[in-house]
C-alpha cells in the first residue's frame, strides 16, 4: 500500500520555541500542514514561511470576545477541506505530539482493517529544563504522567467522519459518521507543555493575556490563572509521579487507567 496521505491542521501563536521540534516530529509522515496563526510576533510567521509544506492562514475570532470558542468552531470545520484528497487528517496543537514507534506502518494497518478514527491516550510530559536545540523531543524528554484531559481525538479519516463535535479544548468529542475504532488503544498523545519551569510559567501568563472576556466569564483557561505557588506545586507533583512513558514493552492500552470517552466500558 502507498504511503498514507496525511494533512495536519493546527493553530499557532508565538510558537518559535516549539516549531523546530514540531516539524522534526511530524515531517516524516505529514505531507501538508495548514496552520492558522493568531498574529504571532516572535518570528513564528517567518519560520512557517520557510517550510515548503506549510500553508499559513490568519486565525479570526468569529465568536465575539472568545479565543476558546472561536478555536472550537474552527477545529470542528477546518479539516473538512481534506475530504477527497487525504487519507487521514490530524487536528492538534503545536505542543501535542502523536506518537508510535512506526506511525506510517500503523496507519497502513488501520486502513487495511477499516479503522476510521484513532483516539490517543494522553500523557502530560515534564522536564525541569528546555530540550536541547536540534533534539528529537520524544527522545530528549520521555518522562510524563497519564492525563485524562489529553485523551483526545486527533487522528481520523476525513471521508469517514461527518462531524467531530469537539468540546472546548478538544478534551472530548462526539464524532458522527462511519466510526470504527482500533481494538486496542496504542496511539499516544504526548503533551509537551511543562518543559522548562521558567518558560512554562511565562508561557501560561502570556496565553492568559490572550483570552477574551467570554473566556474569563466561562472560566476557560483557568489553568493559566493559578497562582505562582500553585503552578510550582503542579510542576513538582508531575515530576514526582512521572515515569518513562516511551519505555519499550509498555502496554498502554491496559496501563493507562484514566477514563476514555470513546470506550464507555473504561469510564
CSV table of C-alpha atoms in Angstrom, one decimal:
chain,number,residue,atom,x,y,z
A,1,UNK,CA,0.0,0.0,0.0
A,2,UNK,CA,1.2,3.5,-0.8
A,3,UNK,CA,2.3,5.9,1.9
A,4,UNK,CA,-0.8,7.4,3.5
A,5,UNK,CA,-1.6,11.0,2.6
A,6,UNK,CA,-1.8,12.9,5.9
A,7,UNK,CA,-2.8,16.5,6.3
A,8,UNK,CA,-2.3,18.3,9.7
A,9,UNK,CA,-4.4,21.2,10.9
A,10,UNK,CA,-3.4,23.4,13.9
A,11,UNK,CA,-3.2,26.9,15.3
A,12,UNK,CA,-0.2,28.9,16.3
A,13,UNK,CA,0.7,31.9,18.4
A,14,UNK,CA,4.3,32.8,19.2
A,15,UNK,CA,5.5,29.2,18.8
A,16,UNK,CA,9.1,29.7,17.9
A,17,UNK,CA,10.3,27.7,20.9
A,18,UNK,CA,8.5,24.6,19.7
A,19,UNK,CA,8.3,24.8,15.9
A,20,UNK,CA,11.5,23.0,15.0
A,21,UNK,CA,10.7,20.2,17.4
A,22,UNK,CA,7.2,20.0,16.0
A,23,UNK,CA,8.3,19.7,12.4
A,24,UNK,CA,11.1,17.3,13.2
A,25,UNK,CA,8.5,15.0,14.7
A,26,UNK,CA,5.8,15.2,12.1
A,27,UNK,CA,7.7,15.8,8.8
A,28,UNK,CA,8.4,12.1,8.2
A,29,UNK,CA,4.7,11.3,7.8
A,30,UNK,CA,2.8,14.5,7.2
A,31,UNK,CA,2.5,15.7,3.6
A,32,UNK,CA,0.8,19.1,4.3
A,33,UNK,CA,0.4,21.5,7.2
A,34,UNK,CA,-2.5,24.0,7.4
A,35,UNK,CA,-1.7,26.4,10.2
A,36,UNK,CA,-3.9,29.3,11.4
A,37,UNK,CA,-1.8,32.0,13.0
A,38,UNK,CA,-3.1,34.3,15.7
A,39,UNK,CA,-0.9,37.4,15.0
A,40,UNK,CA,2.4,35.9,16.1
A,41,UNK,CA,5.1,38.4,16.8
A,42,UNK,CA,8.1,36.3,17.8
A,43,UNK,CA,9.3,35.1,14.3
A,44,UNK,CA,6.8,32.2,14.0
A,45,UNK,CA,5.4,33.5,10.7
A,46,UNK,CA,8.9,33.8,9.2
A,47,UNK,CA,9.7,30.3,10.3
A,48,UNK,CA,6.5,28.9,8.9
A,49,UNK,CA,7.2,30.6,5.6
A,50,UNK,CA,10.4,28.6,5.2
A,51,UNK,CA,8.7,25.3,5.3
A,52,UNK,CA,7.7,24.1,1.8
A,53,UNK,CA,4.7,22.1,3.1
A,54,UNK,CA,3.1,24.8,5.2
A,55,UNK,CA,0.1,26.8,4.3
A,56,UNK,CA,-0.4,29.8,6.7
A,57,UNK,CA,-3.8,31.3,7.2
A,58,UNK,CA,-5.0,34.0,9.7
A,59,UNK,CA,-7.0,32.9,12.7
A,60,UNK,CA,-10.1,35.0,13.1
A,61,UNK,CA,-12.1,35.2,16.3
A,62,UNK,CA,-15.6,34.5,14.9
A,63,UNK,CA,-17.1,34.1,18.4
A,64,UNK,CA,-17.2,37.5,20.0
A,65,UNK,CA,-14.6,38.0,22.7
A,66,UNK,CA,-13.7,34.3,23.0
A,67,UNK,CA,-10.5,32.7,21.8
A,68,UNK,CA,-11.6,29.3,23.1
A,69,UNK,CA,-15.0,29.2,21.4
A,70,UNK,CA,-13.5,30.6,18.2
A,71,UNK,CA,-10.9,27.9,18.2
A,72,UNK,CA,-13.5,25.2,18.9
A,73,UNK,CA,-15.6,26.3,15.9
A,74,UNK,CA,-12.5,26.3,13.7
A,75,UNK,CA,-11.3,22.9,14.8
A,76,UNK,CA,-14.7,21.4,14.1
A,77,UNK,CA,-14.6,22.7,10.5
A,78,UNK,CA,-11.2,23.3,9.0
A,79,UNK,CA,-10.2,19.6,8.5
A,80,UNK,CA,-13.2,19.1,6.1
A,81,UNK,CA,-11.3,20.6,3.2
A,82,UNK,CA,-9.2,17.5,3.1
A,83,UNK,CA,-12.1,15.3,2.1
A,84,UNK,CA,-11.4,13.5,-1.1
A,85,UNK,CA,-7.7,14.4,-1.1
A,86,UNK,CA,-6.2,13.0,2.2
A,87,UNK,CA,-6.4,9.5,3.7
A,88,UNK,CA,-6.0,10.9,7.3
A,89,UNK,CA,-6.2,14.3,9.0
A,90,UNK,CA,-4.6,15.4,12.2
A,91,UNK,CA,-6.2,18.1,14.4
A,92,UNK,CA,-3.8,19.1,17.1
A,93,UNK,CA,-1.8,21.8,18.9
A,94,UNK,CA,1.8,22.7,18.4
A,95,UNK,CA,2.7,21.1,21.8
A,96,UNK,CA,0.8,17.9,21.2
A,97,UNK,CA,2.9,15.1,19.6
A,98,UNK,CA,1.1,11.9,18.4
A,99,UNK,CA,3.5,9.0,19.0
A,100,UNK,CA,4.0,5.4,17.9
A,101,UNK,CA,7.4,3.9,17.0
A,102,UNK,CA,6.3,3.4,13.4
A,103,UNK,CA,3.4,5.7,12.6
A,104,UNK,CA,3.3,5.1,8.9
A,105,UNK,CA,3.0,1.3,9.2
A,106,UNK,CA,0.3,1.7,11.8
A,107,UNK,CA,-1.8,4.0,9.6
A,108,UNK,CA,-1.5,1.5,6.7
A,109,UNK,CA,-2.6,-1.3,9.1
A,110,UNK,CA,-5.6,0.8,10.2
A,111,UNK,CA,-6.6,1.4,6.6
A,112,UNK,CA,-6.4,-2.4,5.9
A,113,UNK,CA,-8.5,-3.1,9.0
A,114,UNK,CA,-11.2,-0.5,8.1
A,115,UNK,CA,-10.4,1.7,11.1
A,116,UNK,CA,-11.5,5.2,10.6
A,117,UNK,CA,-10.6,7.1,13.8
A,118,UNK,CA,-7.8,6.7,16.3
A,119,UNK,CA,-8.2,8.5,19.7
A,120,UNK,CA,-4.9,8.8,21.6
A,121,UNK,CA,-4.0,8.1,25.2
A,122,UNK,CA,-2.8,11.4,26.8
A,123,UNK,CA,0.4,11.9,28.8
A,124,UNK,CA,1.5,15.2,30.4
A,125,UNK,CA,5.2,15.3,29.8
A,126,UNK,CA,7.5,17.1,32.2
A,127,UNK,CA,11.1,18.3,32.3
A,128,UNK,CA,12.9,20.8,34.5
A,129,UNK,CA,14.9,22.1,31.5
A,130,UNK,CA,14.1,23.0,28.0
A,131,UNK,CA,15.2,20.4,25.3
A,132,UNK,CA,18.5,20.9,23.5
A,133,UNK,CA,18.3,22.7,20.1
A,134,UNK,CA,18.2,20.2,17.3
A,135,UNK,CA,17.0,17.4,19.5
A,136,UNK,CA,14.2,14.9,18.8
A,137,UNK,CA,11.7,15.8,21.6
A,138,UNK,CA,10.4,12.2,22.1
A,139,UNK,CA,13.9,11.1,22.7
A,140,UNK,CA,15.1,14.1,24.8
A,141,UNK,CA,12.1,14.2,27.1
A,142,UNK,CA,10.5,10.9,27.9
A,143,UNK,CA,9.0,11.4,31.4
A,144,UNK,CA,5.4,12.0,31.9
A,145,UNK,CA,2.2,11.3,33.7
A,146,UNK,CA,-1.1,9.9,32.4
A,147,UNK,CA,-3.6,12.6,31.7
A,148,UNK,CA,-7.4,12.2,31.2
A,149,UNK,CA,-7.6,15.7,29.7
A,150,UNK,CA,-5.4,14.7,26.8
A,151,UNK,CA,-7.2,11.5,25.9
A,152,UNK,CA,-8.2,13.2,22.6
A,153,UNK,CA,-9.3,12.5,19.1
A,154,UNK,CA,-6.6,14.0,16.9
A,155,UNK,CA,-6.3,11.5,14.0
A,156,UNK,CA,-9.1,10.3,11.7
A,157,UNK,CA,-10.2,9.7,8.1
A,158,UNK,CA,-11.9,12.8,6.8
A,159,UNK,CA,-14.0,10.9,4.3
A,160,UNK,CA,-15.5,8.7,7.0
A,161,UNK,CA,-16.3,11.3,9.7
A,162,UNK,CA,-19.2,13.7,9.2
A,163,UNK,CA,-18.7,15.8,12.3
A,164,UNK,CA,-16.1,15.8,15.1
A,165,UNK,CA,-18.2,17.8,17.6
A,166,UNK,CA,-15.1,18.7,19.7
A,167,UNK,CA,-15.7,20.2,23.1
A,168,UNK,CA,-13.7,23.3,24.0
A,169,UNK,CA,-10.0,22.5,24.0
A,170,UNK,CA,-10.8,19.2,22.2
A,171,UNK,CA,-10.8,17.5,25.6
A,172,UNK,CA,-13.9,15.5,24.4
A,173,UNK,CA,-15.6,14.7,21.2
A,174,UNK,CA,-18.8,13.2,19.9
A,175,UNK,CA,-17.9,12.1,16.3
A,176,UNK,CA,-20.5,11.3,13.8
A,177,UNK,CA,-20.1,9.2,10.7
A,178,UNK,CA,-18.6,5.8,9.9
A,179,UNK,CA,-17.0,5.1,13.3
A,180,UNK,CA,-14.6,2.2,13.6
A,181,UNK,CA,-12.1,2.4,16.5
A,182,UNK,CA,-9.0,0.3,16.9
A,183,UNK,CA,-9.5,-2.8,19.1
A,184,UNK,CA,-6.7,-1.6,21.4
A,185,UNK,CA,-5.5,1.9,22.2
A,186,UNK,CA,-1.9,2.2,21.2
A,187,UNK,CA,-1.5,5.7,19.9
A,188,UNK,CA,-0.1,8.2,22.4
A,189,UNK,CA,-0.6,12.0,22.7
A,190,UNK,CA,2.5,13.4,24.4
A,191,UNK,CA,1.7,16.9,25.7
A,192,UNK,CA,4.9,18.9,25.9
A,193,UNK,CA,3.8,21.8,28.0
A,194,UNK,CA,5.7,21.5,31.2
A,195,UNK,CA,9.2,21.5,29.7
A,196,UNK,CA,11.3,24.2,31.3
A,197,UNK,CA,9.9,25.5,34.6
A,198,UNK,CA,10.5,29.2,34.0
A,199,UNK,CA,9.5,29.0,30.3
A,200,UNK,CA,6.2,27.3,31.1
A,201,UNK,CA,5.2,29.9,33.7
A,202,UNK,CA,6.0,32.7,31.4
A,203,UNK,CA,4.1,31.0,28.6
A,204,UNK,CA,1.0,30.4,30.7
A,205,UNK,CA,0.9,34.1,31.7
A,206,UNK,CA,1.1,35.1,28.1
A,207,UNK,CA,-1.6,32.8,27.0
A,208,UNK,CA,-3.9,34.0,29.8
A,209,UNK,CA,-3.5,37.6,28.5
A,210,UNK,CA,-4.8,36.5,25.1
A,211,UNK,CA,-8.1,35.2,26.4
A,212,UNK,CA,-11.3,37.3,25.9
A,213,UNK,CA,-14.0,38.4,28.3
A,214,UNK,CA,-16.2,35.5,27.4
A,215,UNK,CA,-13.4,33.0,28.1
A,216,UNK,CA,-12.9,34.5,31.5
A,217,UNK,CA,-16.6,34.5,32.3
A,218,UNK,CA,-16.8,30.8,31.4
A,219,UNK,CA,-13.6,30.0,33.3
A,220,UNK,CA,-11.9,28.8,30.1
A,221,UNK,CA,-8.1,28.6,30.5
A,222,UNK,CA,-8.4,28.5,34.3
A,223,UNK,CA,-5.1,26.7,34.4
A,224,UNK,CA,-3.4,29.8,33.2
A,225,UNK,CA,-4.6,31.9,36.2
A,226,UNK,CA,-3.4,29.7,39.0
A,227,UNK,CA,-1.1,31.4,41.5
A,228,UNK,CA,2.7,31.0,41.0
A,229,UNK,CA,2.8,28.8,44.1
A,230,UNK,CA,0.1,26.6,42.7
A,231,UNK,CA,1.9,26.4,39.4
A,232,UNK,CA,5.1,25.2,41.1
A,233,UNK,CA,3.1,22.7,43.2
A,234,UNK,CA,1.7,21.3,40.0
A,235,UNK,CA,5.1,21.1,38.3
A,236,UNK,CA,6.6,19.3,41.4
A,237,UNK,CA,3.7,16.9,41.5
A,238,UNK,CA,4.2,16.0,37.9
A,239,UNK,CA,7.9,15.4,38.3
A,240,UNK,CA,7.3,13.3,41.4
A,241,UNK,CA,4.9,11.0,39.7
A,242,UNK,CA,6.5,10.9,36.2
A,243,UNK,CA,8.0,7.8,34.6
A,244,UNK,CA,9.4,6.8,31.2
A,245,UNK,CA,6.3,6.9,29.0
A,246,UNK,CA,8.1,5.7,25.9
A,247,UNK,CA,9.9,2.7,27.5
A,248,UNK,CA,9.7,-0.4,25.3
A,249,UNK,CA,7.2,-3.1,26.0
A,250,UNK,CA,4.7,-1.0,28.0
A,251,UNK,CA,1.1,-2.0,27.3
A,252,UNK,CA,-0.5,1.5,27.3
A,253,UNK,CA,-4.0,0.1,26.5
A,254,UNK,CA,-4.1,-1.7,29.8
A,255,UNK,CA,-1.7,0.5,31.8
A,256,UNK,CA,-3.3,3.9,31.2
A,257,UNK,CA,-6.1,3.9,33.8
A,258,UNK,CA,-8.0,7.1,33.2
A,259,UNK,CA,-11.4,7.1,31.6
A,260,UNK,CA,-11.7,7.2,27.8
A,261,UNK,CA,-14.8,8.9,26.4
A,262,UNK,CA,-14.7,6.6,23.3
A,263,UNK,CA,-14.8,3.4,25.5
A,264,UNK,CA,-17.7,3.6,27.9
A,265,UNK,CA,-16.6,0.3,29.5
A,266,UNK,CA,-13.4,2.0,30.5
A,267,UNK,CA,-15.2,5.0,32.0
